[in-house]
Coordinates of C-alpha atoms in Angstrom, one line a residue:
M1 CA 0.0 0.0 0.0
K2 CA 1.5 3.2 -1.0
R3 CA 1.1 6.0 1.6
K4 CA 2.6 9.4 1.5
L5 CA 4.7 10.3 4.6
I6 CA 3.5 13.2 6.7
S7 CA 6.0 16.0 7.0
A8 CA 7.6 17.0 10.3
I9 CA 5.5 20.2 10.1
G10 CA 2.3 18.2 9.9
I11 CA 2.7 16.9 13.4
A12 CA 4.5 19.9 15.0
G13 CA 1.3 21.0 16.8
M14 CA 1.2 17.9 18.9
V15 CA 4.8 17.7 19.9
V16 CA 4.7 19.9 22.9
S17 CA 1.7 18.1 24.4
I18 CA 3.2 14.6 24.0
A19 CA 6.8 15.4 24.8
A20 CA 6.3 15.1 28.5
C21 CA 5.0 11.6 28.3
G22 CA 6.9 10.2 25.3
G23 CA 8.5 6.9 26.1
E24 CA 6.3 6.2 29.1
G25 CA 3.4 3.8 29.3
G26 CA 2.8 1.5 26.4
G27 CA 1.4 -2.0 26.0
G28 CA 4.8 -3.7 26.2
G29 CA 5.3 -5.2 29.6
S30 CA 2.8 -2.7 31.2
D31 CA -0.5 -3.3 33.0
K32 CA -1.6 0.3 32.6
G33 CA -5.2 0.4 31.7
A34 CA -5.7 -3.3 31.9
D35 CA -8.9 -2.8 33.8
A36 CA -10.2 0.0 31.6
K37 CA -13.9 -0.2 30.7
E38 CA -13.6 1.3 27.2
L39 CA -11.3 1.0 24.2
T40 CA -11.3 3.1 21.1
V41 CA -9.9 1.7 17.8
W42 CA -9.3 3.7 14.7
L43 CA -9.0 1.8 11.4
A44 CA -9.0 2.6 7.7
V45 CA -12.2 1.9 5.8
D46 CA -10.5 -1.2 4.2
A47 CA -11.3 -3.1 7.4
Q48 CA -14.9 -1.8 7.5
N49 CA -15.6 -2.6 3.9
N50 CA -13.6 -5.8 3.3
W51 CA -13.1 -7.7 6.5
P52 CA -15.5 -6.5 9.2
E53 CA -15.9 -10.0 10.5
L54 CA -12.2 -10.0 11.5
V55 CA -12.8 -6.8 13.5
K56 CA -15.7 -8.5 15.3
A57 CA -13.7 -11.6 16.0
A58 CA -10.9 -9.5 17.7
D59 CA -13.5 -7.6 19.7
A60 CA -15.1 -10.9 20.9
A61 CA -11.8 -12.4 21.9
V62 CA -10.9 -9.4 24.0
K63 CA -14.4 -9.0 25.5
K64 CA -14.3 -12.6 26.6
K65 CA -11.3 -11.9 28.8
H66 CA -12.7 -8.6 29.9
P67 CA -16.5 -8.8 30.5
G68 CA -18.3 -5.5 30.2
L69 CA -15.6 -3.9 28.1
K70 CA -17.0 -1.5 25.5
I71 CA -15.0 -1.2 22.2
N72 CA -15.6 1.8 20.0
H73 CA -14.6 1.8 16.3
E74 CA -14.0 4.8 14.0
Y75 CA -13.1 4.4 10.3
Y76 CA -11.4 6.9 8.1
G77 CA -10.3 7.3 4.5
W78 CA -6.6 7.7 4.0
P79 CA -6.6 11.2 2.5
D80 CA -8.0 12.8 5.7
K81 CA -6.6 10.5 8.4
N82 CA -3.4 12.3 9.3
A83 CA -5.0 15.7 9.8
K84 CA -7.6 14.1 12.0
L85 CA -5.1 12.1 14.0
D86 CA -2.7 15.1 14.4
A87 CA -5.6 17.2 15.9
V88 CA -6.7 14.5 18.4
L89 CA -3.1 13.7 19.5
A90 CA -2.8 17.3 20.7
T91 CA -5.6 16.7 23.2
D92 CA -6.1 14.3 26.1
K93 CA -8.7 12.2 24.4
V94 CA -6.9 9.9 22.0
P95 CA -7.7 6.6 20.4
D96 CA -6.1 3.6 22.0
V97 CA -5.3 1.9 18.7
V98 CA -4.6 3.6 15.4
E99 CA -3.9 2.2 11.9
M100 CA -1.0 3.8 10.1
G101 CA 0.4 3.3 6.6
N102 CA 3.8 1.8 7.1
T103 CA 5.6 4.8 5.6
E104 CA 3.7 7.1 7.9
M105 CA 5.0 5.5 11.1
L106 CA 8.5 7.1 11.1
G107 CA 7.4 10.8 11.5
Y108 CA 5.2 9.9 14.5
M109 CA 7.9 7.6 16.1
V110 CA 10.5 10.4 15.8
K111 CA 8.1 12.8 17.6
G112 CA 7.3 10.4 20.4
A113 CA 3.6 10.0 19.5
F114 CA 3.4 6.3 20.0
A115 CA 4.1 4.1 23.0
P116 CA 6.8 1.5 22.9
L117 CA 5.6 -2.1 22.7
D118 CA 7.1 -5.4 23.6
P119 CA 7.3 -7.6 20.4
A120 CA 7.2 -10.7 22.5
E121 CA 3.6 -10.0 23.3
F122 CA 2.5 -10.4 19.7
D123 CA 2.1 -13.6 17.6
S124 CA 4.9 -14.3 15.0
S125 CA 6.9 -11.2 15.9
D126 CA 10.1 -13.2 15.5
A127 CA 9.1 -13.8 11.9
W128 CA 7.7 -10.4 10.8
L129 CA 8.6 -9.5 7.3
D130 CA 11.9 -7.5 7.2
G131 CA 10.4 -4.5 5.5
L132 CA 7.4 -4.4 7.9
K133 CA 9.6 -4.9 11.0
A134 CA 11.7 -1.9 9.9
S135 CA 8.6 0.3 9.6
V136 CA 7.7 -0.1 13.3
T137 CA 11.3 0.1 14.7
Y138 CA 13.1 3.3 15.6
E139 CA 16.3 3.6 17.6
G140 CA 16.1 0.0 18.7
K141 CA 12.5 0.2 20.1
T142 CA 9.3 -1.2 18.6
Y143 CA 6.4 1.2 18.3
G144 CA 3.9 -0.7 16.3
V145 CA 2.7 -4.1 15.0
P146 CA 2.6 -5.0 11.3
Y147 CA -1.0 -5.6 10.2
Y148 CA -0.8 -6.7 6.6
A149 CA 1.4 -6.2 3.5
G150 CA 1.1 -5.5 -0.2
G151 CA 4.0 -6.2 -2.6
R152 CA 5.0 -5.6 -6.2
V153 CA 5.1 -7.9 -9.2
A154 CA 5.7 -7.9 -12.9
N155 CA 2.5 -8.1 -15.0
W156 CA 2.4 -8.6 -18.8
R157 CA 0.0 -9.3 -21.6
K158 CA 0.2 -13.0 -22.6
D159 CA -1.1 -12.2 -26.1
V160 CA 1.6 -9.7 -26.9
A161 CA 4.3 -12.0 -25.5
A162 CA 2.9 -14.9 -27.6
S163 CA 3.0 -12.8 -30.7
V164 CA 6.8 -12.9 -30.6
G165 CA 6.9 -16.6 -29.6
V166 CA 7.2 -16.2 -25.8
K167 CA 4.6 -18.4 -24.1
T168 CA 5.9 -18.5 -20.5
P169 CA 6.9 -15.8 -18.1
P170 CA 10.7 -15.0 -17.9
K171 CA 12.7 -16.5 -15.1
T172 CA 15.7 -14.3 -15.6
Y173 CA 16.3 -10.6 -16.4
K174 CA 18.1 -11.7 -19.6
E175 CA 15.0 -13.7 -20.7
L176 CA 12.8 -10.7 -19.8
T177 CA 14.8 -8.1 -21.8
A178 CA 15.1 -10.5 -24.8
A179 CA 11.3 -10.9 -24.9
L180 CA 10.8 -7.1 -24.5
D181 CA 13.3 -6.4 -27.3
K182 CA 11.2 -8.6 -29.6
I183 CA 8.0 -7.0 -28.5
Q184 CA 9.3 -3.5 -28.9
K185 CA 10.6 -4.2 -32.4
K186 CA 7.3 -5.7 -33.5
Q187 CA 5.1 -3.1 -32.0
G188 CA 7.1 0.0 -32.9
D189 CA 8.0 3.2 -31.1
K190 CA 4.5 4.3 -30.3
F191 CA 4.1 1.3 -28.0
S192 CA 5.8 0.8 -24.6
A193 CA 7.0 -2.8 -24.3
W194 CA 7.4 -1.9 -20.6
Y195 CA 5.4 1.1 -19.3
Q196 CA 7.7 2.3 -16.6
P197 CA 6.9 5.8 -15.2
T198 CA 10.1 7.8 -14.8
R199 CA 9.2 9.3 -11.4
D200 CA 8.3 5.9 -9.9
W201 CA 10.9 5.8 -7.2
Y202 CA 9.6 2.5 -5.7
A203 CA 10.6 0.7 -8.9
A204 CA 13.8 2.7 -9.4
M205 CA 15.0 2.0 -5.9
S206 CA 14.4 -1.7 -6.5
F207 CA 17.1 -1.6 -9.1
V208 CA 19.3 0.3 -6.7
Y209 CA 18.9 -2.3 -4.0
D210 CA 19.2 -5.2 -6.5
A211 CA 22.6 -3.8 -7.4
G212 CA 23.8 -3.7 -3.8
G213 CA 23.2 0.0 -3.4
A214 CA 20.9 2.0 -1.0
I215 CA 19.2 5.3 -0.7
A216 CA 21.2 6.1 2.5
T217 CA 23.2 4.2 5.0
E218 CA 23.7 4.7 8.8
S219 CA 26.9 4.8 10.7
G220 CA 27.3 5.9 14.3
G221 CA 23.8 7.2 14.6
Q222 CA 24.1 9.4 11.5
W223 CA 22.6 8.8 8.1
K224 CA 24.3 9.7 4.8
A225 CA 22.9 9.5 1.3
S226 CA 24.5 6.9 -0.9
L227 CA 22.9 7.2 -4.4
S228 CA 26.3 8.2 -5.7
S229 CA 27.9 5.0 -4.6
P230 CA 29.1 2.7 -7.5
E231 CA 26.4 0.1 -6.6
S232 CA 23.6 2.6 -6.6
L233 CA 24.8 4.2 -9.8
K234 CA 24.8 0.8 -11.4
G235 CA 21.1 0.3 -10.5
L236 CA 20.1 3.8 -11.6
K237 CA 21.8 3.3 -14.9
E238 CA 19.9 0.1 -15.6
F239 CA 16.7 1.9 -14.6
K240 CA 17.5 4.6 -17.1
N241 CA 18.2 1.9 -19.7
V242 CA 14.7 0.5 -19.2
V243 CA 13.1 3.9 -19.5
D244 CA 15.1 4.7 -22.6
T245 CA 14.5 1.4 -24.3
Y246 CA 11.0 0.4 -23.5
M247 CA 9.1 3.4 -22.1
H248 CA 7.6 5.5 -25.0
G249 CA 5.2 7.5 -22.9
D250 CA 5.4 10.8 -21.1
K251 CA 8.7 10.7 -19.2
T252 CA 7.6 13.3 -16.6
K253 CA 4.8 11.1 -15.1
D254 CA 4.6 9.2 -11.9
E255 CA 2.9 5.9 -11.2
S256 CA -0.4 7.2 -9.8
D257 CA -2.4 6.4 -13.0
R258 CA -0.3 3.5 -14.3
Y259 CA -3.2 1.0 -14.2
I260 CA -5.3 3.4 -16.3
V261 CA -2.5 3.9 -18.9
Y262 CA -2.0 0.1 -19.0
G263 CA -5.7 -0.3 -19.7
Q264 CA -5.4 1.8 -22.8
G265 CA -3.7 -1.2 -24.5
K266 CA -0.5 0.6 -25.7
S267 CA 1.9 -1.2 -23.4
A268 CA 2.9 -4.9 -22.8
M269 CA 4.1 -4.9 -19.2
I270 CA 4.2 -3.1 -15.9
F271 CA 6.2 -3.6 -12.6
A272 CA 3.6 -2.5 -10.1
A273 CA 1.6 -3.2 -7.0
A274 CA -0.1 -6.6 -7.4
W275 CA -3.6 -5.1 -7.6
E276 CA -2.8 -2.9 -10.6
G277 CA -3.0 -5.6 -13.2
V278 CA -6.4 -6.7 -11.9
T279 CA -7.6 -3.1 -11.9
A280 CA -6.4 -2.5 -15.4
E281 CA -8.4 -5.3 -16.8
D282 CA -11.6 -4.1 -15.1
P283 CA -14.0 -3.3 -18.0
K284 CA -14.2 0.4 -16.9
N285 CA -10.4 0.7 -17.3
D286 CA -9.8 -1.8 -20.2
K287 CA -10.2 0.6 -23.1
S288 CA -8.6 -1.9 -25.5
G289 CA -11.0 -4.7 -24.6
K290 CA -8.1 -7.1 -24.8
L291 CA -6.9 -7.4 -21.2
K292 CA -9.5 -9.4 -19.4
G293 CA -8.1 -12.9 -18.8
N294 CA -5.1 -12.0 -20.8
L295 CA -2.8 -10.6 -18.1
E296 CA -0.3 -12.6 -16.1
N297 CA 1.7 -11.8 -12.9
F298 CA 5.2 -13.1 -12.5
V299 CA 8.0 -12.5 -10.1
M300 CA 10.2 -9.7 -11.3
P301 CA 13.7 -11.0 -12.0
G302 CA 16.5 -8.6 -11.2
P303 CA 19.7 -7.8 -13.2
S304 CA 21.7 -9.3 -10.3
G305 CA 20.4 -12.8 -11.1
E306 CA 18.2 -12.9 -8.0
N307 CA 14.5 -11.9 -7.7
M308 CA 14.2 -8.1 -7.7
P309 CA 13.8 -6.8 -4.1
V310 CA 10.5 -5.0 -3.9
F311 CA 9.1 -2.3 -1.7
L312 CA 6.6 -3.6 0.8
G313 CA 3.7 -1.3 1.4
G314 CA 1.1 -2.1 4.1
S315 CA -0.4 -1.0 7.4
D316 CA 0.8 -1.1 11.0
L317 CA -1.2 -0.7 14.2
A318 CA 0.1 1.6 17.0
V319 CA -0.8 2.7 20.5
P320 CA -0.7 6.5 21.1
V321 CA 1.5 7.3 24.0
K322 CA -1.4 9.1 25.8
S323 CA -3.8 6.1 25.6
D324 CA -5.5 5.4 28.9
A325 CA -5.6 1.7 28.1
P326 CA -2.3 0.6 26.5
A327 CA -2.4 -2.9 27.9
L328 CA -5.9 -3.6 26.5
A329 CA -4.8 -1.9 23.3
A330 CA -2.0 -4.4 22.9
E331 CA -4.3 -7.2 23.6
W332 CA -6.7 -6.1 20.9
I333 CA -3.9 -5.6 18.4
N334 CA -2.7 -9.2 19.0
A335 CA -6.2 -10.6 18.7
F336 CA -6.6 -8.7 15.4
T337 CA -3.2 -9.3 13.8
G338 CA -2.4 -12.7 15.4
S339 CA -2.6 -16.2 13.9
S340 CA -6.3 -16.4 13.1
G341 CA -6.4 -12.8 12.0
Q342 CA -3.6 -13.3 9.5
K343 CA -5.4 -16.3 8.0
G344 CA -8.5 -14.2 7.6
L345 CA -6.5 -11.4 5.9
M346 CA -4.8 -13.8 3.6
A347 CA -8.2 -15.2 2.6
K348 CA -9.1 -11.6 1.5
G349 CA -6.1 -11.4 -0.8
N350 CA -3.6 -9.7 1.5
L351 CA 0.0 -10.7 2.2
P352 CA 0.5 -11.6 5.9
N353 CA 2.8 -9.8 8.3
N354 CA 5.2 -12.7 8.8
K355 CA 7.4 -15.1 6.9
T356 CA 5.8 -18.3 8.3
D357 CA 2.4 -17.5 6.9
L358 CA 3.9 -16.1 3.7
A359 CA 5.5 -19.4 3.0
T360 CA 2.1 -21.2 2.9
L361 CA 1.0 -18.9 0.1
K362 CA 3.7 -20.1 -2.1
N363 CA 2.0 -23.5 -2.4
D364 CA -1.1 -22.0 -4.0
S365 CA -0.9 -21.0 -7.7
K366 CA -3.2 -18.1 -7.0
T367 CA -0.9 -16.5 -4.5
A368 CA 2.5 -18.0 -5.3
V369 CA 3.8 -15.0 -7.3
P370 CA 3.1 -12.1 -4.9
A371 CA 4.2 -14.3 -2.0
T372 CA 7.5 -15.2 -3.7
A373 CA 8.1 -11.7 -4.8
A374 CA 7.6 -10.3 -1.2
E375 CA 10.4 -12.6 0.2
S376 CA 13.0 -10.2 -1.1
N377 CA 12.1 -6.7 0.0
W378 CA 13.5 -3.3 1.1
F379 CA 12.2 -0.3 3.0
V380 CA 13.0 3.4 3.3
P381 CA 15.8 4.6 5.6
M382 CA 14.5 4.8 9.1
A383 CA 16.2 8.2 9.6
P384 CA 14.6 11.1 11.5
G385 CA 14.5 13.4 8.5
W386 CA 13.1 10.9 6.0
G387 CA 9.7 12.6 6.0
Q388 CA 11.4 15.7 4.7
V389 CA 13.1 13.8 1.9
E390 CA 9.8 12.5 0.7
K391 CA 8.0 15.8 1.1
A392 CA 10.6 17.5 -1.1
Q393 CA 10.3 14.7 -3.7
I394 CA 14.0 14.5 -4.0
L395 CA 14.0 11.0 -5.6
Q396 CA 11.3 11.9 -8.1
T397 CA 13.2 15.0 -9.2
M398 CA 16.4 13.0 -9.6
L399 CA 14.6 10.3 -11.6
Q400 CA 12.9 12.8 -13.9
S401 CA 16.2 14.4 -14.6
I402 CA 17.7 11.0 -15.4
G403 CA 14.8 9.8 -17.5
T404 CA 14.3 12.9 -19.6
G405 CA 18.1 13.2 -20.2
K406 CA 18.2 16.6 -18.5
K407 CA 21.2 15.4 -16.4
P408 CA 23.6 12.5 -16.5
V409 CA 23.0 9.8 -13.9
E410 CA 26.1 10.7 -11.9
A411 CA 25.3 14.4 -11.7
A412 CA 21.6 13.8 -10.8
A413 CA 22.6 11.3 -8.1
K414 CA 25.2 13.6 -6.6
E415 CA 22.7 16.4 -6.5
A416 CA 20.1 14.2 -4.9
D417 CA 22.6 13.0 -2.3
A418 CA 23.4 16.6 -1.3
A419 CA 19.7 17.4 -0.9
I420 CA 19.1 14.3 1.1
D421 CA 22.1 15.0 3.4
E422 CA 20.7 18.4 4.2
V423 CA 17.6 17.0 5.9
I424 CA 17.9 13.3 6.6
N425 CA 19.3 13.7 10.2
T426 CA 16.9 16.5 11.2
K427 CA 14.2 15.7 13.7

């Protein structure tokens, strides 16, 4: 799930009011609020619309242990959630559990908005997916529990591939580019063999991490940008090669409408969130009338020879530091995200929060591709100023300069590193 990070400014108003209690309380190892009579849980509308029975099951499990407990639920859409949360965190009446997009967690952890939790209290915490575990960890402490995940896969048109004699998905990057070269030659330069938006930093950074590079690295408590490293440059140059060779659309675009563009029938492949192929072939988006039943997901092979590491989006659950019932909040979170909850979420098409459950999905042909792809994953640098990096769209600016040819890869990366270094260690 792609979520935009809030900026440091966006939560500045609540900092003064929570600073005094930051680091205190929390569900982990604490009995505070264990006898509370009321619990308030904020979730995104995904839970309300798609798996309300899982919410009810978690409620029932906790109420069974705490007769008379009242559990209140509020649901929100993602666009307005942060403003609502920021406002309430500045008061003394906060929710006890709140759902966060995993890239939203960092800004709140830095500001001390969430209570520390003890991972040992939560099912499968020793097997949480690496990218999700990173999203709830700051300075060695855990401030949230991974809820579910969404990964990225390659998706292509079987009919277009078959037209050049390719009838099975590629297993290696060499096989992939060989097939795309044939497709591009056959279809001509008004067609994108691979529709890859230039500003899509999730895809571009997958190339960087596949090559052994990183956005930034940490040493001695300080973060430093590393897009200019030889490894990162190798990944960026291959990303540019993809855009130059196969992407014949607008090279100033991001990925927000990729599924719509894909549905227009002028491209053969995308590397995207797993839901995008399904959405593209929906009749309201499939303007070509050729996509339904004709699209195929496969694990994206990387130039390194391994599966391409993918960004893991998703949601986490956290306990505001000013909650009056952190112990009960932790109980509810575990009831919701624990073993039975994960099975329910997987049945709804989500990836689980842990490697053990993820492995079971590899045995089902319907889920094997996203499950296998998610095994190799990366996450953003957990640096205090990362929110400012995203807000400034430093990576997108760099990639547009590279993709449009405005600047050489080395120059664009060096400029991005300098911009990142100015803010990445700022709280």
